Amino acid sequence: MTKNHKVECKDINGNKFNVPENELTFRPSVYGVVLKDKKILLSKQWGGYDLPGGGIGVGEKIEDALKREVFEETGIKVKVERLITCKDSFFRMPAPRNNYVHAILIYFECKVVGGKLSKKNLTMFEQEFADAPEWVDLKNINKIKFCSTTTNPKILGLTEEGFKQ
Protein backbone atom coordinates (compact mmCIF):
# COMPACT_ATOMS: atom_id res chain seq x y z
CA MET A 1 0.00 0.00 0.00
CA THR A 2 1.08 3.52 -0.60
CA LYS A 3 1.65 6.02 2.17
CA ASN A 4 -1.55 7.92 1.31
CA HIS A 5 -3.76 4.94 0.45
CA LYS A 6 -7.44 5.40 1.34
CA VAL A 7 -9.99 2.72 2.14
CA GLU A 8 -13.74 2.98 1.68
CA CYS A 9 -15.62 2.45 4.94
CA LYS A 10 -19.38 2.29 5.42
CA ASP A 11 -21.53 3.12 8.41
CA ILE A 12 -24.68 1.24 9.48
CA ASN A 13 -26.76 3.41 7.14
CA GLY A 14 -24.62 2.62 4.08
CA ASN A 15 -22.92 6.04 3.97
CA LYS A 16 -19.42 5.84 2.50
CA PHE A 17 -16.23 7.43 3.84
CA ASN A 18 -12.77 7.42 2.23
CA VAL A 19 -10.36 6.99 5.12
CA PRO A 20 -6.54 6.96 5.17
CA GLU A 21 -5.48 3.43 6.09
CA ASN A 22 -3.38 4.72 9.00
CA GLU A 23 -6.63 5.91 10.66
CA LEU A 24 -8.09 2.38 10.75
CA THR A 25 -8.24 0.31 13.93
CA PHE A 26 -7.69 -3.41 13.40
CA ARG A 27 -10.41 -5.53 15.00
CA PRO A 28 -10.57 -9.32 14.79
CA SER A 29 -14.06 -10.45 15.71
CA VAL A 30 -16.12 -13.61 15.98
CA TYR A 31 -19.84 -14.33 15.53
CA GLY A 32 -22.10 -17.25 16.37
CA VAL A 33 -24.77 -18.62 14.05
CA VAL A 34 -27.08 -20.40 16.48
CA LEU A 35 -30.07 -22.30 15.08
CA LYS A 36 -32.79 -24.08 17.05
CA ASP A 37 -36.18 -25.36 15.87
CA LYS A 38 -35.88 -23.49 12.54
CA LYS A 39 -35.12 -20.23 14.33
CA ILE A 40 -31.94 -18.16 14.49
CA LEU A 41 -30.62 -16.38 17.57
CA LEU A 42 -30.18 -12.66 16.86
CA SER A 43 -29.05 -9.68 18.85
CA LYS A 44 -31.29 -6.63 18.43
CA GLN A 45 -29.17 -3.49 17.97
CA TRP A 46 -28.92 -0.17 16.15
CA GLY A 47 -32.52 -0.47 14.93
CA GLY A 48 -31.90 -3.83 13.27
CA TYR A 49 -30.38 -7.20 14.03
CA ASP A 50 -27.00 -8.83 14.05
CA LEU A 51 -25.56 -12.17 14.96
CA PRO A 52 -24.31 -12.32 18.53
CA GLY A 53 -20.59 -11.73 18.65
CA GLY A 54 -17.90 -9.09 18.72
CA GLY A 55 -14.27 -8.30 19.22
CA ILE A 56 -11.63 -10.80 20.26
CA GLY A 57 -9.55 -9.43 23.13
CA VAL A 58 -5.77 -9.41 23.02
CA GLY A 59 -4.62 -12.74 24.48
CA GLU A 60 -8.11 -14.25 24.18
CA LYS A 61 -8.63 -17.48 22.27
CA ILE A 62 -11.12 -17.35 19.38
CA GLU A 63 -13.44 -19.99 20.83
CA ASP A 64 -13.39 -18.35 24.28
CA ALA A 65 -14.22 -14.96 22.74
CA LEU A 66 -17.12 -16.48 20.80
CA LYS A 67 -18.63 -18.14 23.87
CA ARG A 68 -18.19 -14.94 25.91
CA GLU A 69 -19.73 -12.68 23.27
CA VAL A 70 -22.74 -14.91 22.61
CA PHE A 71 -23.41 -15.17 26.36
CA GLU A 72 -22.96 -11.42 26.94
CA GLU A 73 -25.37 -10.46 24.17
CA THR A 74 -27.97 -13.21 24.56
CA GLY A 75 -27.63 -15.09 27.88
CA ILE A 76 -27.23 -18.32 25.88
CA LYS A 77 -24.28 -20.68 26.45
CA VAL A 78 -22.99 -22.37 23.31
CA LYS A 79 -20.69 -25.09 22.06
CA VAL A 80 -18.67 -24.15 18.97
CA GLU A 81 -19.36 -26.61 16.14
CA ARG A 82 -17.66 -25.54 12.92
CA LEU A 83 -16.21 -22.62 11.00
CA ILE A 84 -18.69 -21.25 8.44
CA THR A 85 -16.73 -18.46 6.76
CA CYS A 86 -14.37 -15.56 7.32
CA LYS A 87 -14.86 -12.08 5.82
CA ASP A 88 -13.35 -8.63 6.11
CA SER A 89 -15.19 -5.37 6.54
CA PHE A 90 -14.24 -1.71 6.61
CA PHE A 91 -16.71 0.34 8.61
CA ARG A 92 -17.32 3.34 10.79
CA MET A 93 -18.39 2.54 14.32
CA PRO A 94 -21.59 4.30 15.35
CA ALA A 95 -21.54 7.22 17.80
CA PRO A 96 -20.16 7.89 20.27
CA ARG A 97 -17.07 6.10 19.01
CA ASN A 98 -17.17 7.10 15.33
CA ASN A 99 -13.81 5.43 14.70
CA TYR A 100 -12.96 3.59 11.49
CA VAL A 101 -12.33 -0.13 11.64
CA HIS A 102 -10.75 -2.82 9.51
CA ALA A 103 -12.48 -5.92 10.87
CA ILE A 104 -11.86 -9.58 10.26
CA LEU A 105 -15.18 -11.33 10.92
CA ILE A 106 -15.10 -15.04 11.69
CA TYR A 107 -18.45 -16.89 11.66
CA PHE A 108 -19.05 -20.21 13.45
CA GLU A 109 -22.01 -22.53 13.74
CA CYS A 110 -22.84 -23.03 17.41
CA LYS A 111 -25.20 -25.27 19.39
CA VAL A 112 -27.10 -24.24 22.51
CA VAL A 113 -25.85 -25.96 25.68
CA GLY A 114 -27.62 -23.83 28.31
CA GLY A 115 -28.72 -20.43 29.51
CA LYS A 116 -31.83 -18.41 28.77
CA LEU A 117 -32.50 -15.29 26.72
CA SER A 118 -31.36 -12.22 28.60
CA LYS A 119 -29.82 -8.81 28.08
CA LYS A 120 -28.49 -8.51 31.63
CA ASN A 121 -24.93 -9.43 30.57
CA LEU A 122 -24.54 -6.61 28.03
CA THR A 123 -21.57 -4.34 28.63
CA MET A 124 -22.23 -0.71 29.60
CA PHE A 125 -21.46 0.34 26.03
CA GLU A 126 -23.73 -2.33 24.51
CA GLN A 127 -26.61 -1.25 26.76
CA GLU A 128 -26.66 2.06 24.89
CA PHE A 129 -27.66 0.47 21.56
CA ALA A 130 -28.71 -3.16 22.12
CA ASP A 131 -32.02 -4.61 23.22
CA ALA A 132 -33.23 -8.06 24.22
CA PRO A 133 -32.09 -10.92 21.95
CA GLU A 134 -34.66 -12.88 19.98
CA TRP A 135 -35.18 -16.24 18.32
CA VAL A 136 -36.29 -15.23 14.82
CA ASP A 137 -38.07 -17.63 12.49
CA LEU A 138 -35.86 -18.60 9.54
CA LYS A 139 -38.86 -18.05 7.24
CA ASN A 140 -38.23 -14.33 7.82
CA ILE A 141 -34.45 -14.42 7.34
CA ASN A 142 -34.51 -12.52 4.04
CA LYS A 143 -36.77 -9.78 5.45
CA ILE A 144 -34.54 -8.93 8.41
CA LYS A 145 -32.56 -5.70 8.48
CA PHE A 146 -29.02 -6.72 9.45
CA CYS A 147 -26.76 -3.99 10.83
CA SER A 148 -23.56 -5.51 9.45
CA THR A 149 -22.98 -5.41 5.71
CA THR A 150 -21.30 -8.82 5.92
CA THR A 151 -24.15 -10.57 7.77
CA ASN A 152 -25.94 -12.02 4.79
CA PRO A 153 -27.94 -15.26 4.89
CA LYS A 154 -26.50 -16.37 1.52
CA ILE A 155 -22.91 -15.78 2.65
CA LEU A 156 -23.61 -17.83 5.77
CA GLY A 157 -25.28 -20.64 3.80
CA LEU A 158 -28.68 -20.17 5.44
CA THR A 159 -32.08 -20.96 4.01
CA GLU A 160 -35.57 -20.99 5.50
CA GLU A 161 -34.86 -24.59 6.55
CA GLY A 162 -31.45 -24.01 8.14
CA PHE A 163 -27.98 -24.55 6.70
CA LYS A 164 -27.67 -25.58 3.05
CA GLN A 165 -26.61 -29.19 2.79
mmCIF file of C-alpha atoms in Angstrom:
data_model
loop_
_atom_site.group_PDB
_atom_site.id
_atom_site.type_symbol
_atom_site.label_atom_id
_atom_site.label_comp_id
_atom_site.label_asym_id
_atom_site.label_seq_id
_atom_site.Cartn_x
_atom_site.Cartn_y
_atom_site.Cartn_z
ATOM 1 C CA MET A 1 0.000 0.000 0.000
ATOM 2 C CA THR A 2 1.083 3.522 -0.605
ATOM 3 C CA LYS A 3 1.647 6.015 2.166
ATOM 4 C CA ASN A 4 -1.553 7.925 1.315
ATOM 5 C CA HIS A 5 -3.757 4.938 0.450
ATOM 6 C CA LYS A 6 -7.436 5.396 1.336
ATOM 7 C CA VAL A 7 -9.986 2.724 2.140
ATOM 8 C CA GLU A 8 -13.737 2.979 1.677
ATOM 9 C CA CYS A 9 -15.616 2.452 4.936
ATOM 10 C CA LYS A 10 -19.384 2.291 5.418
ATOM 11 C CA ASP A 11 -21.534 3.124 8.409
ATOM 12 C CA ILE A 12 -24.680 1.237 9.480
ATOM 13 C CA ASN A 13 -26.763 3.406 7.136
ATOM 14 C CA GLY A 14 -24.619 2.625 4.082
ATOM 15 C CA ASN A 15 -22.918 6.037 3.972
ATOM 16 C CA LYS A 16 -19.416 5.836 2.504
ATOM 17 C CA PHE A 17 -16.230 7.428 3.838
ATOM 18 C CA ASN A 18 -12.769 7.422 2.234
ATOM 19 C CA VAL A 19 -10.358 6.994 5.119
ATOM 20 C CA PRO A 20 -6.539 6.964 5.169
ATOM 21 C CA GLU A 21 -5.476 3.429 6.089
ATOM 22 C CA ASN A 22 -3.378 4.719 8.998
ATOM 23 C CA GLU A 23 -6.634 5.908 10.659
ATOM 24 C CA LEU A 24 -8.087 2.380 10.750
ATOM 25 C CA THR A 25 -8.240 0.307 13.932
ATOM 26 C CA PHE A 26 -7.692 -3.410 13.397
ATOM 27 C CA ARG A 27 -10.408 -5.534 15.004
ATOM 28 C CA PRO A 28 -10.567 -9.318 14.787
ATOM 29 C CA SER A 29 -14.063 -10.454 15.707
ATOM 30 C CA VAL A 30 -16.117 -13.607 15.983
ATOM 31 C CA TYR A 31 -19.840 -14.327 15.530
ATOM 32 C CA GLY A 32 -22.099 -17.253 16.370
ATOM 33 C CA VAL A 33 -24.769 -18.617 14.054
ATOM 34 C CA VAL A 34 -27.082 -20.396 16.479
ATOM 35 C CA LEU A 35 -30.072 -22.298 15.080
ATOM 36 C CA LYS A 36 -32.791 -24.079 17.050
ATOM 37 C CA ASP A 37 -36.176 -25.361 15.866
ATOM 38 C CA LYS A 38 -35.881 -23.489 12.537
ATOM 39 C CA LYS A 39 -35.117 -20.235 14.328
ATOM 40 C CA ILE A 40 -31.944 -18.164 14.488
ATOM 41 C CA LEU A 41 -30.623 -16.380 17.567
ATOM 42 C CA LEU A 42 -30.177 -12.663 16.862
ATOM 43 C CA SER A 43 -29.050 -9.679 18.846
ATOM 44 C CA LYS A 44 -31.287 -6.634 18.429
ATOM 45 C CA GLN A 45 -29.173 -3.487 17.974
ATOM 46 C CA TRP A 46 -28.916 -0.172 16.148
ATOM 47 C CA GLY A 47 -32.515 -0.466 14.932
ATOM 48 C CA GLY A 48 -31.897 -3.825 13.271
ATOM 49 C CA TYR A 49 -30.385 -7.204 14.032
ATOM 50 C CA ASP A 50 -27.000 -8.834 14.053
ATOM 51 C CA LEU A 51 -25.556 -12.166 14.961
ATOM 52 C CA PRO A 52 -24.306 -12.321 18.529
ATOM 53 C CA GLY A 53 -20.587 -11.725 18.649
ATOM 54 C CA GLY A 54 -17.904 -9.091 18.717
ATOM 55 C CA GLY A 55 -14.269 -8.304 19.223
ATOM 56 C CA ILE A 56 -11.630 -10.801 20.259
ATOM 57 C CA GLY A 57 -9.553 -9.432 23.132
ATOM 58 C CA VAL A 58 -5.772 -9.407 23.024
ATOM 59 C CA GLY A 59 -4.615 -12.737 24.475
ATOM 60 C CA GLU A 60 -8.111 -14.248 24.185
ATOM 61 C CA LYS A 61 -8.629 -17.480 22.265
ATOM 62 C CA ILE A 62 -11.116 -17.352 19.380
ATOM 63 C CA GLU A 63 -13.440 -19.994 20.834
ATOM 64 C CA ASP A 64 -13.394 -18.353 24.276
ATOM 65 C CA ALA A 65 -14.222 -14.959 22.740
ATOM 66 C CA LEU A 66 -17.123 -16.477 20.802
ATOM 67 C CA LYS A 67 -18.630 -18.137 23.872
ATOM 68 C CA ARG A 68 -18.189 -14.942 25.914
ATOM 69 C CA GLU A 69 -19.726 -12.677 23.267
ATOM 70 C CA VAL A 70 -22.742 -14.913 22.612
ATOM 71 C CA PHE A 71 -23.405 -15.171 26.358
ATOM 72 C CA GLU A 72 -22.958 -11.417 26.943
ATOM 73 C CA GLU A 73 -25.368 -10.461 24.171
ATOM 74 C CA THR A 74 -27.972 -13.210 24.563
ATOM 75 C CA GLY A 75 -27.634 -15.092 27.880
ATOM 76 C CA ILE A 76 -27.225 -18.319 25.883
ATOM 77 C CA LYS A 77 -24.275 -20.678 26.446
ATOM 78 C CA VAL A 78 -22.988 -22.371 23.310
ATOM 79 C CA LYS A 79 -20.693 -25.090 22.058
ATOM 80 C CA VAL A 80 -18.673 -24.146 18.974
ATOM 81 C CA GLU A 81 -19.360 -26.609 16.145
ATOM 82 C CA ARG A 82 -17.658 -25.540 12.916
ATOM 83 C CA LEU A 83 -16.213 -22.617 10.998
ATOM 84 C CA ILE A 84 -18.694 -21.251 8.436
ATOM 85 C CA THR A 85 -16.731 -18.457 6.765
ATOM 86 C CA CYS A 86 -14.370 -15.557 7.323
ATOM 87 C CA LYS A 87 -14.861 -12.080 5.815
ATOM 88 C CA ASP A 88 -13.353 -8.632 6.106
ATOM 89 C CA SER A 89 -15.192 -5.366 6.539
ATOM 90 C CA PHE A 90 -14.235 -1.710 6.612
ATOM 91 C CA PHE A 91 -16.714 0.342 8.608
ATOM 92 C CA ARG A 92 -17.317 3.341 10.785
ATOM 93 C CA MET A 93 -18.388 2.536 14.322
ATOM 94 C CA PRO A 94 -21.592 4.302 15.353
ATOM 95 C CA ALA A 95 -21.540 7.218 17.796
ATOM 96 C CA PRO A 96 -20.165 7.895 20.272
ATOM 97 C CA ARG A 97 -17.070 6.101 19.012
ATOM 98 C CA ASN A 98 -17.170 7.099 15.327
ATOM 99 C CA ASN A 99 -13.807 5.430 14.698
ATOM 100 C CA TYR A 100 -12.964 3.592 11.494
ATOM 101 C CA VAL A 101 -12.335 -0.129 11.643
ATOM 102 C CA HIS A 102 -10.749 -2.825 9.508
ATOM 103 C CA ALA A 103 -12.477 -5.921 10.866
ATOM 104 C CA ILE A 104 -11.858 -9.583 10.264
ATOM 105 C CA LEU A 105 -15.179 -11.328 10.920
ATOM 106 C CA ILE A 106 -15.102 -15.044 11.687
ATOM 107 C CA TYR A 107 -18.446 -16.891 11.660
ATOM 108 C CA PHE A 108 -19.048 -20.208 13.448
ATOM 109 C CA GLU A 109 -22.007 -22.528 13.736
ATOM 110 C CA CYS A 110 -22.843 -23.027 17.411
ATOM 111 C CA LYS A 111 -25.197 -25.267 19.387
ATOM 112 C CA VAL A 112 -27.097 -24.237 22.512
ATOM 113 C CA VAL A 113 -25.852 -25.963 25.679
ATOM 114 C CA GLY A 114 -27.616 -23.833 28.310
ATOM 115 C CA GLY A 115 -28.722 -20.434 29.515
ATOM 116 C CA LYS A 116 -31.831 -18.406 28.767
ATOM 117 C CA LEU A 117 -32.504 -15.290 26.721
ATOM 118 C CA SER A 118 -31.356 -12.219 28.598
ATOM 119 C CA LYS A 119 -29.823 -8.810 28.077
ATOM 120 C CA LYS A 120 -28.491 -8.507 31.626
ATOM 121 C CA ASN A 121 -24.935 -9.428 30.569
ATOM 122 C CA LEU A 122 -24.543 -6.607 28.031
ATOM 123 C CA THR A 123 -21.575 -4.343 28.631
ATOM 124 C CA MET A 124 -22.233 -0.711 29.603
ATOM 125 C CA PHE A 125 -21.458 0.341 26.027
ATOM 126 C CA GLU A 126 -23.735 -2.327 24.508
ATOM 127 C CA GLN A 127 -26.615 -1.246 26.763
ATOM 128 C CA GLU A 128 -26.663 2.055 24.888
ATOM 129 C CA PHE A 129 -27.663 0.469 21.563
ATOM 130 C CA ALA A 130 -28.709 -3.161 22.119
ATOM 131 C CA ASP A 131 -32.025 -4.612 23.215
ATOM 132 C CA ALA A 132 -33.232 -8.061 24.219
ATOM 133 C CA PRO A 133 -32.092 -10.921 21.951
ATOM 134 C CA GLU A 134 -34.663 -12.885 19.985
ATOM 135 C CA TRP A 135 -35.184 -16.238 18.325
ATOM 136 C CA VAL A 136 -36.291 -15.226 14.823
ATOM 137 C CA ASP A 137 -38.073 -17.635 12.493
ATOM 138 C CA LEU A 138 -35.859 -18.604 9.541
ATOM 139 C CA LYS A 139 -38.860 -18.054 7.239
ATOM 140 C CA ASN A 140 -38.235 -14.335 7.816
ATOM 141 C CA ILE A 141 -34.453 -14.419 7.340
ATOM 142 C CA ASN A 142 -34.509 -12.516 4.043
ATOM 143 C CA LYS A 143 -36.767 -9.780 5.446
ATOM 144 C CA ILE A 144 -34.544 -8.933 8.409
ATOM 145 C CA LYS A 145 -32.557 -5.699 8.483
ATOM 146 C CA PHE A 146 -29.022 -6.717 9.448
ATOM 147 C CA CYS A 147 -26.756 -3.987 10.830
ATOM 148 C CA SER A 148 -23.565 -5.507 9.453
ATOM 149 C CA THR A 149 -22.980 -5.408 5.711
ATOM 150 C CA THR A 150 -21.304 -8.821 5.919
ATOM 151 C CA THR A 151 -24.148 -10.570 7.771
ATOM 152 C CA ASN A 152 -25.941 -12.015 4.790
ATOM 153 C CA PRO A 153 -27.941 -15.263 4.886
ATOM 154 C CA LYS A 154 -26.499 -16.367 1.520
ATOM 155 C CA ILE A 155 -22.907 -15.780 2.646
ATOM 156 C CA LEU A 156 -23.608 -17.832 5.768
ATOM 157 C CA GLY A 157 -25.276 -20.640 3.801
ATOM 158 C CA LEU A 158 -28.678 -20.165 5.444
ATOM 159 C CA THR A 159 -32.077 -20.962 4.008
ATOM 160 C CA GLU A 160 -35.575 -20.985 5.499
ATOM 161 C CA GLU A 161 -34.858 -24.594 6.549
ATOM 162 C CA GLY A 162 -31.447 -24.014 8.141
ATOM 163 C CA PHE A 163 -27.981 -24.547 6.696
ATOM 164 C CA LYS A 164 -27.669 -25.578 3.053
ATOM 165 C CA GLN A 165 -26.610 -29.191 2.787
#
